Short mmCIF file of C-alpha atoms and ligand atoms in Angstrom, two decimals:
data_model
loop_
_atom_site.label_atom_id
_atom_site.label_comp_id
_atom_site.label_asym_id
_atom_site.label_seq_id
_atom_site.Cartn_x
_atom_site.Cartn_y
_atom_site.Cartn_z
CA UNK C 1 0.00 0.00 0.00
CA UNK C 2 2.71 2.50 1.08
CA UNK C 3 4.29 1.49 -2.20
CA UNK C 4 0.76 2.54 -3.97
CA UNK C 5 1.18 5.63 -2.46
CA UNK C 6 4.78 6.79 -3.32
CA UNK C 7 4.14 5.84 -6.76
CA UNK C 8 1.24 8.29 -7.14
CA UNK C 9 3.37 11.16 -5.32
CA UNK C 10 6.30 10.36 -8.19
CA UNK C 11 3.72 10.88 -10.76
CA UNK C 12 2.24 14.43 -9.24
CA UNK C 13 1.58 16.49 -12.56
CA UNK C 14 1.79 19.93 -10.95
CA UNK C 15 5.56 18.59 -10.01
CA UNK C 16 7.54 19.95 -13.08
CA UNK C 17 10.75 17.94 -11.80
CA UNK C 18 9.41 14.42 -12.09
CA UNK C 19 7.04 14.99 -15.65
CA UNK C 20 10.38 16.20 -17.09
CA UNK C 21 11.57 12.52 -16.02
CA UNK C 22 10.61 9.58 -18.46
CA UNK C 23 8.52 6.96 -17.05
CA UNK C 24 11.45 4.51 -16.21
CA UNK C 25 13.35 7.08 -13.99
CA UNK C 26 10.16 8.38 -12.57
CA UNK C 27 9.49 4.99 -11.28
CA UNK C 28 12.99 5.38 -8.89
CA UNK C 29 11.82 8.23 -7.54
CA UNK C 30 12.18 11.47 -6.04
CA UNK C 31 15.96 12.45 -6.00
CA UNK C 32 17.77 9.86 -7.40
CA UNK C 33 18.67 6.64 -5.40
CA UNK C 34 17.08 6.37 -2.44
CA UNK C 35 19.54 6.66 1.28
CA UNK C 36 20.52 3.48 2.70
CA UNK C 37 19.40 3.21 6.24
CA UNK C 38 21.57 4.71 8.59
CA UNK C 39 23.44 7.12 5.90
CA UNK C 40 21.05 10.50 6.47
CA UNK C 41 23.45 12.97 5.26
CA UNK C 42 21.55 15.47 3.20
CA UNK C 43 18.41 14.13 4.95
CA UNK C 44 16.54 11.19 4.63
CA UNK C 45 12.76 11.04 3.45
CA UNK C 46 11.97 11.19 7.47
CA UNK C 47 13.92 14.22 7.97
CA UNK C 48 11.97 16.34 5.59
CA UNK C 49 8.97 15.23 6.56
CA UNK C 50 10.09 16.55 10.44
CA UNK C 51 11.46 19.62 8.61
CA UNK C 52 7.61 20.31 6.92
CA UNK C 53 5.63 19.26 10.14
CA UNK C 54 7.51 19.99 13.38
CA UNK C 55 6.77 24.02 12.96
CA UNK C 56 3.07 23.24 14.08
CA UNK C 57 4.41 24.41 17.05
CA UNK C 58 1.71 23.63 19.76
CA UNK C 59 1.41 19.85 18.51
CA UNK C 60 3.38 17.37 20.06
CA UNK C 61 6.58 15.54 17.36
CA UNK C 62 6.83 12.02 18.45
CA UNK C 63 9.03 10.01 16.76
CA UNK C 64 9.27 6.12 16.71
CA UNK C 65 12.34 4.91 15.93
CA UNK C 66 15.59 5.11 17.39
CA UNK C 67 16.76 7.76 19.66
CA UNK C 68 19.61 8.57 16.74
CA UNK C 69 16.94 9.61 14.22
CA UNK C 70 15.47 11.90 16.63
CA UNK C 71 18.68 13.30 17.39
CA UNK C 72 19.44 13.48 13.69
CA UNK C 73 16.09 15.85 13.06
CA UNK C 74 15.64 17.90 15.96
CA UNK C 75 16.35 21.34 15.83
CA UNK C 76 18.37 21.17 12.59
CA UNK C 77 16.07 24.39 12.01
CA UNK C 78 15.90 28.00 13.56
CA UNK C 79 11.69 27.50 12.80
CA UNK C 80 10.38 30.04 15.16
CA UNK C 81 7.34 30.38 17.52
CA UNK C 82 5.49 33.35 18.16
CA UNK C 83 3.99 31.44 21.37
CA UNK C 84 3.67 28.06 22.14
CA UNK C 85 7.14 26.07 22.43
CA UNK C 86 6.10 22.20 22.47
CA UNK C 87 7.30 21.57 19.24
CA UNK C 88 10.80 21.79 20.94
CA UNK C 89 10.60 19.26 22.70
CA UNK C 90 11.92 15.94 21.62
CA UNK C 91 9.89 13.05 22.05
CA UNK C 92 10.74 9.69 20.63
CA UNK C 93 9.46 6.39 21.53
CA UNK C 94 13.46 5.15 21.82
CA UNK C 95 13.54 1.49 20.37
CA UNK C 96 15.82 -1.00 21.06
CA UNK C 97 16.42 -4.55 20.78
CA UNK C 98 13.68 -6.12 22.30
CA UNK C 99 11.20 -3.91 20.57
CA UNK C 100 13.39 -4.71 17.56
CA UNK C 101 12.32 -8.75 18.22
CA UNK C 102 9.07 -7.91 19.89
CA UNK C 103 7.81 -5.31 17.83
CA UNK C 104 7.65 -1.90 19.12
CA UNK C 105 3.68 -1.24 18.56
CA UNK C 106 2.47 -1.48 22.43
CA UNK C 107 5.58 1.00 23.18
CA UNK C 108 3.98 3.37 20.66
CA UNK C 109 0.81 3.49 22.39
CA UNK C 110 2.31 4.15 25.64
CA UNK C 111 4.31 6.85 24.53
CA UNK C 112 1.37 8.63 22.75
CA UNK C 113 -0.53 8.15 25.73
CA UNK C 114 1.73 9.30 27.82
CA UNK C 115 2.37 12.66 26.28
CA UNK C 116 -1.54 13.23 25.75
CA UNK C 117 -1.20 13.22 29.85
CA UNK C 118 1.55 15.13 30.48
CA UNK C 119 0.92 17.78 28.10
CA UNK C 120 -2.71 17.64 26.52
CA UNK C 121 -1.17 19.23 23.23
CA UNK C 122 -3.88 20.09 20.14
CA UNK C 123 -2.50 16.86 18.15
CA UNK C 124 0.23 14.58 18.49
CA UNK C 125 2.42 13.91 15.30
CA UNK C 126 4.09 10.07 14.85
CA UNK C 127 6.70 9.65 12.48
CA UNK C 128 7.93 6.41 11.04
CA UNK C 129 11.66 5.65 10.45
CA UNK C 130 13.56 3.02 8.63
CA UNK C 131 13.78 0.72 11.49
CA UNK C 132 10.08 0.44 12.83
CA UNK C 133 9.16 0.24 9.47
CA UNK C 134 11.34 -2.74 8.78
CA UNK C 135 10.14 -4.66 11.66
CA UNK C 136 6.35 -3.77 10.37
CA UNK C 137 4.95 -1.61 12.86
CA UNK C 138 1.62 -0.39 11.78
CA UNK C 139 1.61 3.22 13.32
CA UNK C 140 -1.47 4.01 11.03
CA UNK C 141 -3.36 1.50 13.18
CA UNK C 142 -1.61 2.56 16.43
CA UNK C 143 -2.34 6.50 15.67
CA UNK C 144 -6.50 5.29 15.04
CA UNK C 145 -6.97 3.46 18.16
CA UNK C 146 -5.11 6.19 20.23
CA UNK C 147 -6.99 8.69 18.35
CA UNK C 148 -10.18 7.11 19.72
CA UNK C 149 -9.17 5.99 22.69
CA UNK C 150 -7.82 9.34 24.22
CA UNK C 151 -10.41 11.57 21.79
CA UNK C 152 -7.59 13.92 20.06
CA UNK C 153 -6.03 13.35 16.81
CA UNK C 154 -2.74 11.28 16.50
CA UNK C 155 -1.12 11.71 12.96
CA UNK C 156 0.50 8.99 11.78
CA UNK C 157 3.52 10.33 9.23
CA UNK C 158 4.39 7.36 6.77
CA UNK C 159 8.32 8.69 5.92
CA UNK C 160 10.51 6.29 6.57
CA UNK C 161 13.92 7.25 5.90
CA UNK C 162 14.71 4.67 3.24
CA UNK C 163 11.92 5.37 1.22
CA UNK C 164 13.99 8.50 -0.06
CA UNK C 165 15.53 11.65 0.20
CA UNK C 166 14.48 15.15 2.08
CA UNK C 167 12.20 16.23 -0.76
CA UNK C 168 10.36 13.02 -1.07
CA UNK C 169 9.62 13.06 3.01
CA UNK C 170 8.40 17.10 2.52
CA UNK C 171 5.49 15.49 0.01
CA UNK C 172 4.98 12.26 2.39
CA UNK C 173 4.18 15.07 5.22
CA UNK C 174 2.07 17.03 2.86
CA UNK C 175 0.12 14.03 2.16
CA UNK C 176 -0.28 13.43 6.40
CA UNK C 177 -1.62 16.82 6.58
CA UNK C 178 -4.03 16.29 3.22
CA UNK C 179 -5.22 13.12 4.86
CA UNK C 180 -5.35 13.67 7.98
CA UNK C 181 -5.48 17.04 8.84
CA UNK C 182 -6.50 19.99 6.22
CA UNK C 183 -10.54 20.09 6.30
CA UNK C 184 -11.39 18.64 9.26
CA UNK C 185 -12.28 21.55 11.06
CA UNK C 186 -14.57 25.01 10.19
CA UNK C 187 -13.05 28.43 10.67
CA UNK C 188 -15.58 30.25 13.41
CA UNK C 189 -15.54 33.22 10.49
CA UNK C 190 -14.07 33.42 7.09
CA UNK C 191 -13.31 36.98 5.01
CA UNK C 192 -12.75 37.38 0.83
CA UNK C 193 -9.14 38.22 2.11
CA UNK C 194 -8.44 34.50 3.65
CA UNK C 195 -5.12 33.14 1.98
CA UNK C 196 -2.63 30.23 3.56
CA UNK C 197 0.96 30.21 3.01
CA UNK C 198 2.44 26.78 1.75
CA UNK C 199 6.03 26.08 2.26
CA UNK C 200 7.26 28.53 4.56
CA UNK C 201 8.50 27.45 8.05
CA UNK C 202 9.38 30.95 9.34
CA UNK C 203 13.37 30.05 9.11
CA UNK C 204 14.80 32.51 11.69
CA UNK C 205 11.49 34.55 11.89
CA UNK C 206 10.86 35.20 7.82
CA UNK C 207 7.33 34.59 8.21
CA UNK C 208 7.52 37.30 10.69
CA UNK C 209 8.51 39.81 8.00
CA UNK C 210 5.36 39.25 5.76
CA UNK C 211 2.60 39.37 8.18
CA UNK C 212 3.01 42.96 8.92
CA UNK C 213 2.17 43.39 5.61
CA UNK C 214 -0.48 41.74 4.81
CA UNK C 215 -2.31 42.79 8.17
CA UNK C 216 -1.66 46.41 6.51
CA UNK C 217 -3.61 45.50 3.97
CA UNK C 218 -6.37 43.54 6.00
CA UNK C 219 -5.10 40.23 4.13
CA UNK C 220 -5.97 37.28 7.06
CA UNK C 221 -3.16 34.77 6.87
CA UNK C 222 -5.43 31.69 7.78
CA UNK C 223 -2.60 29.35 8.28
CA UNK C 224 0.97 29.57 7.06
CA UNK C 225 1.92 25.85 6.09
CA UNK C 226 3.75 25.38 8.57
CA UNK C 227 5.88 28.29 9.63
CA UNK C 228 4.72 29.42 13.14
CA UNK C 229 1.53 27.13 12.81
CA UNK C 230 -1.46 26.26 15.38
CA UNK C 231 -2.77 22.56 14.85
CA UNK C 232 -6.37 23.84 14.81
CA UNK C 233 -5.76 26.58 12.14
CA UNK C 234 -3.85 24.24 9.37
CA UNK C 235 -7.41 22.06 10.11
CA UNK C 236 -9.17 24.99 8.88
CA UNK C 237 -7.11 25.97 6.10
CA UNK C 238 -9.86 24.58 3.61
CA UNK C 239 -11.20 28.04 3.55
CA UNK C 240 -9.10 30.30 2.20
CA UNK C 241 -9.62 31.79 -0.87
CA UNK C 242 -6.05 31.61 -2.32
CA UNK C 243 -2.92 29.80 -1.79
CA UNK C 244 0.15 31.07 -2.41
CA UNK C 245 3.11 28.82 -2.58
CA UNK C 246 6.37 29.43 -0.87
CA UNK C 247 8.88 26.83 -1.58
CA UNK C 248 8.55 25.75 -5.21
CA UNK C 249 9.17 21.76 -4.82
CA UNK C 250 8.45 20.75 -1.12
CA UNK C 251 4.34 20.85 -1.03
CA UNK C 252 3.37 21.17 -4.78
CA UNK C 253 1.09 18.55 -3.75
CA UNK C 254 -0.94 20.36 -1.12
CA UNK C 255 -1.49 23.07 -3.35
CA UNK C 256 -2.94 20.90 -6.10
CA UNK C 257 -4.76 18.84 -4.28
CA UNK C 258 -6.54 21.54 -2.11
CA UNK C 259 -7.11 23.32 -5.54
CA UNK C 260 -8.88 19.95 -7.01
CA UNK C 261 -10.94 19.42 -3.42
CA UNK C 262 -11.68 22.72 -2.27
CA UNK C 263 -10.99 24.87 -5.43
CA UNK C 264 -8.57 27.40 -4.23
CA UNK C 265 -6.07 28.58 -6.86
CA UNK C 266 -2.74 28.51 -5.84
CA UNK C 267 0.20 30.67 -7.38
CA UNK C 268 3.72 30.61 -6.90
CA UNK C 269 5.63 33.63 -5.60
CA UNK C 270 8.88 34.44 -3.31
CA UNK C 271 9.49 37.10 -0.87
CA UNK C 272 13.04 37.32 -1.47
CA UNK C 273 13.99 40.75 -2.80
CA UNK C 274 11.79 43.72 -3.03
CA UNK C 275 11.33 43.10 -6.84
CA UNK C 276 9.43 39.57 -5.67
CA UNK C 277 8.02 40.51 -2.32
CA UNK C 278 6.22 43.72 -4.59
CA UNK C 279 4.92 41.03 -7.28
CA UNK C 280 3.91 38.35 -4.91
CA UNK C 281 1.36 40.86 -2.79
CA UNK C 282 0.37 42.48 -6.32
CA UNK C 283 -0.49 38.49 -7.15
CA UNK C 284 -2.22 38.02 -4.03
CA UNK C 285 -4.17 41.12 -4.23
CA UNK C 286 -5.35 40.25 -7.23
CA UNK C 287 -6.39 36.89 -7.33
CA UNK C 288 -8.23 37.93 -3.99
CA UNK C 289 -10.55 40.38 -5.92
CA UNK C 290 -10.81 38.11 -8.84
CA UNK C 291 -12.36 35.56 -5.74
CA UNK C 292 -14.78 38.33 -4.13
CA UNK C 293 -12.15 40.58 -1.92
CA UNK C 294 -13.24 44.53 -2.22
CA UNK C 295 -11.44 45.68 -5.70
CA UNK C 296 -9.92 48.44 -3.45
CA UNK C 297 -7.62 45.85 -2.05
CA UNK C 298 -5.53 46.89 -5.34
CA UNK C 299 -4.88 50.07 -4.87
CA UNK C 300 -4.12 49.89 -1.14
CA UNK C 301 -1.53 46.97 -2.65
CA UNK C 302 0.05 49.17 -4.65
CA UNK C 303 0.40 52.34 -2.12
CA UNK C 304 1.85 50.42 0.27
CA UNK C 305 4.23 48.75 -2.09
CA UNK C 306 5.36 52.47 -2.98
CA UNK C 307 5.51 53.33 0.44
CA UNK C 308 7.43 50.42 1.31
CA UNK C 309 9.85 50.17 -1.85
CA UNK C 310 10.43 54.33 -0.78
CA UNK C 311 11.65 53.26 2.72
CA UNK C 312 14.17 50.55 1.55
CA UNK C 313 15.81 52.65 -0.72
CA UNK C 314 16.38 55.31 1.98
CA UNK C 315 17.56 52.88 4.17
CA UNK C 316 19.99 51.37 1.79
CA UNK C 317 21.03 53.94 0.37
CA UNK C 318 24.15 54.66 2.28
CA UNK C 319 25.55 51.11 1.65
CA UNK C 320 24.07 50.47 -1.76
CA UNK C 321 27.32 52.22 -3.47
CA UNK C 322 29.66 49.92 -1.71
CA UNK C 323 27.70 47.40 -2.75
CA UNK C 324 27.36 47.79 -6.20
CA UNK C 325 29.43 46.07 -8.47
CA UNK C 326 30.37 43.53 -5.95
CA UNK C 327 30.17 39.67 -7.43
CA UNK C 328 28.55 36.72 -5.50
CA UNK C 329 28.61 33.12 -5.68
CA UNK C 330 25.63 31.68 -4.60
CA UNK C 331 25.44 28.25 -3.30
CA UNK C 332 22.28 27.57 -2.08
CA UNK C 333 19.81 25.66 -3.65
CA UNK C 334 15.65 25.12 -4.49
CA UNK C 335 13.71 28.20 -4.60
CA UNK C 336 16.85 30.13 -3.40
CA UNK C 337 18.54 29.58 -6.44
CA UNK C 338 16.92 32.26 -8.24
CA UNK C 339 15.14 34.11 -5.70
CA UNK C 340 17.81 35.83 -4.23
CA UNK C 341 19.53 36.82 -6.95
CA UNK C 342 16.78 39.08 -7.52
CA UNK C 343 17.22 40.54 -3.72
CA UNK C 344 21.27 40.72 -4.82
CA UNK C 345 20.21 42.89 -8.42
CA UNK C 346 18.58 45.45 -6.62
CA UNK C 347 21.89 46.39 -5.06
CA UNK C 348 23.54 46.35 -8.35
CA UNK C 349 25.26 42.86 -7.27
CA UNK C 350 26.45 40.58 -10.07
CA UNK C 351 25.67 37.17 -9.26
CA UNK C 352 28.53 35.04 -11.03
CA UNK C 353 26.73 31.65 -10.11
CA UNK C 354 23.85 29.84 -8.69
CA UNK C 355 23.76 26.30 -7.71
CA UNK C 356 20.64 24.25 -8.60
CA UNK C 357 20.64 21.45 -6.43
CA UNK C 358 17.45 20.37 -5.34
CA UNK C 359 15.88 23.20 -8.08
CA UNK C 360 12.92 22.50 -10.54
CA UNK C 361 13.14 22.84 -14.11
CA UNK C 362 11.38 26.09 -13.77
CA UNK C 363 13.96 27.23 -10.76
CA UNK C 364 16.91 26.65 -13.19
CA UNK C 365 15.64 28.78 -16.17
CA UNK C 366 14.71 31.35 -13.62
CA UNK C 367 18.23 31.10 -12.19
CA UNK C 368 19.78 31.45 -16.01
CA UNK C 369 17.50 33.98 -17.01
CA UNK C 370 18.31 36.44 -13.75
CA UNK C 371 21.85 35.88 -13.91
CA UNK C 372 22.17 36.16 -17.69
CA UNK C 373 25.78 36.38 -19.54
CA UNK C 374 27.46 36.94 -15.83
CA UNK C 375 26.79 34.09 -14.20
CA UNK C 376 26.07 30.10 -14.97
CA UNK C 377 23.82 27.92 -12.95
CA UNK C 378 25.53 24.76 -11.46
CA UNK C 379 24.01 21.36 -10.54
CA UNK C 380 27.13 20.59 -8.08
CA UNK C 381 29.86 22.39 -7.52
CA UNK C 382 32.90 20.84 -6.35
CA UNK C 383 34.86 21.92 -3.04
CA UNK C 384 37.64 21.91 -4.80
CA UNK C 385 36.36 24.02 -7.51
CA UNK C 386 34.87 26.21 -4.88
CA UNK C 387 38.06 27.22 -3.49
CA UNK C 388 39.59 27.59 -6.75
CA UNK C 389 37.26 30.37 -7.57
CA UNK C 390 37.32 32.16 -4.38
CA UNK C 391 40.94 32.12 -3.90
CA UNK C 392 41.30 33.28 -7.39
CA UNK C 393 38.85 36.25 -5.90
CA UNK C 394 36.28 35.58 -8.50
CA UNK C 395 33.74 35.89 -6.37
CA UNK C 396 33.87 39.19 -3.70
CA UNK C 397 31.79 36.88 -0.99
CA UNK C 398 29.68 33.99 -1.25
CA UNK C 399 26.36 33.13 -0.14
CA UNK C 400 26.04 29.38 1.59
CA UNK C 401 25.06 26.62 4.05
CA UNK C 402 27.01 26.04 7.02
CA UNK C 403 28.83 23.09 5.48
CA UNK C 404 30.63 24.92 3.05
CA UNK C 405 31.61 28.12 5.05
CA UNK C 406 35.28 26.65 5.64
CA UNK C 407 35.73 26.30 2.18
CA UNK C 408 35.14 30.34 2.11
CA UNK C 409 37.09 31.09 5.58
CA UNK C 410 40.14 29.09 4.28
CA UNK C 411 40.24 30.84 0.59
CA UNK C 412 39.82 34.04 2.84
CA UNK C 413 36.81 35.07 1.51
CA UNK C 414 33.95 36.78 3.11
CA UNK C 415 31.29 34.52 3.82
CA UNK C 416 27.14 34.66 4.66
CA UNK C 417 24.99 32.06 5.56
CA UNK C 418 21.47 31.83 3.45
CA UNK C 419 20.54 28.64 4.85
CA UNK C 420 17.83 27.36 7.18
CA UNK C 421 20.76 27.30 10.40
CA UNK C 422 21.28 31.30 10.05
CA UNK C 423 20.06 33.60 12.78
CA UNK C 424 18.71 36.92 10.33
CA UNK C 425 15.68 36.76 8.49
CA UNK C 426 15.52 37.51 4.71
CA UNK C 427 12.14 37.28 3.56
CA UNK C 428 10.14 40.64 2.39
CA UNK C 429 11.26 44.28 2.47
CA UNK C 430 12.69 44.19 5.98
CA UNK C 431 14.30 40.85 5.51
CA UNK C 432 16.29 42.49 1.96
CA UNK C 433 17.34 45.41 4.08
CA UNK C 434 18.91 43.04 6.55
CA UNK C 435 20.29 40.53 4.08
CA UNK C 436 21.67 43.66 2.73
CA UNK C 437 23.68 44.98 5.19
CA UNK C 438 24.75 41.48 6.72
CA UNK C 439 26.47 41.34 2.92
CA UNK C 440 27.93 45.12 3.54
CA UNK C 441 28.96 44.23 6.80
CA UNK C 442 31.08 40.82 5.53
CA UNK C 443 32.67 42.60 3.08
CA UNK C 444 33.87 45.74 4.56
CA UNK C 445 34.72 43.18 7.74
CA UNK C 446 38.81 44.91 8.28
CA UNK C 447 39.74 40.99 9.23
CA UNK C 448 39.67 39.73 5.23
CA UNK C 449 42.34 42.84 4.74
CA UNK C 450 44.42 41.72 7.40
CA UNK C 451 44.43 38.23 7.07
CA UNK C 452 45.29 38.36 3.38
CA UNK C 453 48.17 40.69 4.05
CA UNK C 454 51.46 37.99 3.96
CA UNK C 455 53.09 37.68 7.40
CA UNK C 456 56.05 39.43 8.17
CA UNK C 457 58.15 36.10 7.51
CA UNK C 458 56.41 35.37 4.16
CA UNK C 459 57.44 38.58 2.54
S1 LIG P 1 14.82 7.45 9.42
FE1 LIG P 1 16.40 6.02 8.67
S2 LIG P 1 17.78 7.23 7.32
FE2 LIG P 1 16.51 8.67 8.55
S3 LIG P 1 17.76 9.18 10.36
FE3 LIG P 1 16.45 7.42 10.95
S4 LIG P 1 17.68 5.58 10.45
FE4 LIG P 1 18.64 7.31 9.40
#
């Protein structure tokens, strides 16, 4: 059955990734070969699933496996909470050998029912992992008969690592929340101005930068999916009127399937960059009219766009000289590939690469198109090749993960992180401002003069 069901999510036609696939690769999967148990780097099919879900932040994350996979998940992510903090806490139903023989069903029970005591969260989340699953633990049976038994729902989350990589458990989480969760409860009130937010997990507090906004504009954010989330509001997120999608790969299915069951268009928009946060409110203005919103929502969207554009210019525009010019090589990845190079243009950066990885079709064009003649997009770009180009100062700073920082430090070359483990939020006006200056701030940083003057003895 589980089979059944990662089959259809290979085949989802609003995923432009997998229909550019023939049938016989298609049929492998999301992502190429799957992990083998036990090797998560990158993140298994689990892990992403976590990554999508555990930002419902008043449900309780319970995973059944090993303590290791736990440990491997939790708080890989700076996925913020404006208020309740249970999501933080790391629950796992700890297996070991004798459940291993045994089967490690009856400890699942007891651990769901325990936290249901201790803490009486909204809902309780249960995620499979490679090693319950291959000793056939049925947590979709254990998750009903808690579910009735202590009256509250319990989620079962079919990712098992091995089933694939990180993207493949974001969809498998998607599906939890389309089966289990989306529609099963009725907003007290809905508005004409009702939209959800699908693939943003408020990394660092970006979420945070994009509500002001829309509350300017009397927009209701019903539910963001799942950045800063309440259980009870994703159950209502049925009723909004339009979706707009976040991350380009990780929930395409949520989107199309809430559009084919409850009819809500969904577009897909970014707010990196002032160019992109200004179209992505014109888009959702719009398409809120075209659904019944007051046609004045338009030209409210556009004032405050003006207003808002106005401000970031003045408040750039001491550093935006300095700035301008400067190259960047950005190694990033998905929807970032292309969506902040458009935050980098409007300081007159030249972005001299993008890396794909994990990218659509449609993210790679984007990416080309952007960068144009000055910069080529990359699938993978070798370490070694990375510090060739920085130590040959091709790039004036690069934009990265955590795991490739050293490779920057060591060709002594400023460095920013743009990945989920950074501590600044990027998204919308306020985030570009920020992103902004963190960039001015690495590269007028006096320690890249000093430590690429030669010692004394090397001269
Ligand atoms: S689910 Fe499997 S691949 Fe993922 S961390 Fe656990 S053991 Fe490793």
């Amino acid at each position: 059955m589980l089979q059944h069901k990662h089959q259809d999510l290979f085949n989802e036609p609003a995923c432009a990734k997998n229909q550019a696939k023939d049938e016989k690769t298609r049929k492998k999967g999301c992502g190429g070969k799957p992990l083998t148990p036990g090797n998560a780097a990158g993140g298994c099919a689990f892990d992403g699933a976590k990554i999508v879900l555990q930002p419902i932040t008043d449900a309780a994350h319970l995973v059944h496996g090993p303590i290791a996979c736990e440990g491997n998940s939790w708080d890989s992510r700076h996925a913020l909470s404006s208020g309740p903090m249970l999501y933080r806490t790391g629950f796992t139903t700890d297996v070991g050998e004798m459940d291993v023989i045994y089967g490690g069903e009856k400890r699942l029970f007891k651990a769901i029912k325990e936290i249901i005591a201790r803490y009486d969260p909204p809902a309780v989340f249960v995620y499979q992992t490679c090693v319950t699953a291959m000793i056939g633990d049925d947590i979709e049976t254990v998750c009903k008969v808690a579910a009735e038994r202590f009256g509250k729902p319990v989620i079962p989350v079919n990712a098992p690592g091995f089933v694939g990589k990180k993207n493949f458990g974001t969809k498998l989480a998607g599906e939890a929340l389309l089966n289990h969760v989306i529609g099963t409860e009725e907003p007290e009130i809905t508005t004409p101005a009702d939209i959800n937010l699908i693939g943003e997990y408020n990394v660092s507090g970006d979420l945070w930068m994009v509500t002001p906004l829309l509350k300017k504009l009397g927009i209701r954010l019903l539910t963001s999916i799942t950045g800063d989330a309440r259980y009870h509001d994703v159950t209502k997120a049925h009723r909004a009127r339009v979706n707009m999608m976040v991350c380009s790969q990780a929930l395409i299915n949520v989107a199309r399937k809430m559009e084919e069951r409850w009819g809500i268009p969904y577009f897909e928009g970014s707010f990196y960059g002032v160019k992109d946060t200004s179209l992505s409110l014109r888009t959702i203005a719009k398409m809120l009219v075209e659904r019944g919103a007051e046609p004045d929502l338009i030209a409210r969207t556009e004032a405050l766009i003006a207003e808002e554009e106005a401000r970031v210019a003045r408040e750039l525009a001491p550093i935006l000289p300095e700035l301008k010019g400067k190259r960047v090589l950005l190694y990033t990845g998905g929807v970032k590939s292309w969506s902040m190079i458009s935050a980098l243009h409007y300081a007159g950066m030249v972005v001299i690469g993008s890396s794909t990885r994990k990218a659509t079709k449609e993210d790679k064009a984007r990416a080309a198109e952007l960068m144009g003649e000055e910069g080529e997009t990359m699938d993978n770009l070798p370490q070694r090749d990375m510090y060739r180009m920085l130590k040959n100062r091709e790039a004036d700073i690069m934009l990265s993960g955590g795991r490739t920082q050293f490779v920057a430090l060591k060709a002594k070359t400023p460095w920013l992180d743009s990945n989920q483990e950074r501590h600044n939020a990027y998204c919308g006006y306020d985030g570009t401002i920020s992103l902004l200056k963190e960039i001015h701030k690495e590269l007028t940083n006096p320690v890249f003069d000093l430590v690429r003057t030669p010692a004394p003895w090397e001269v």
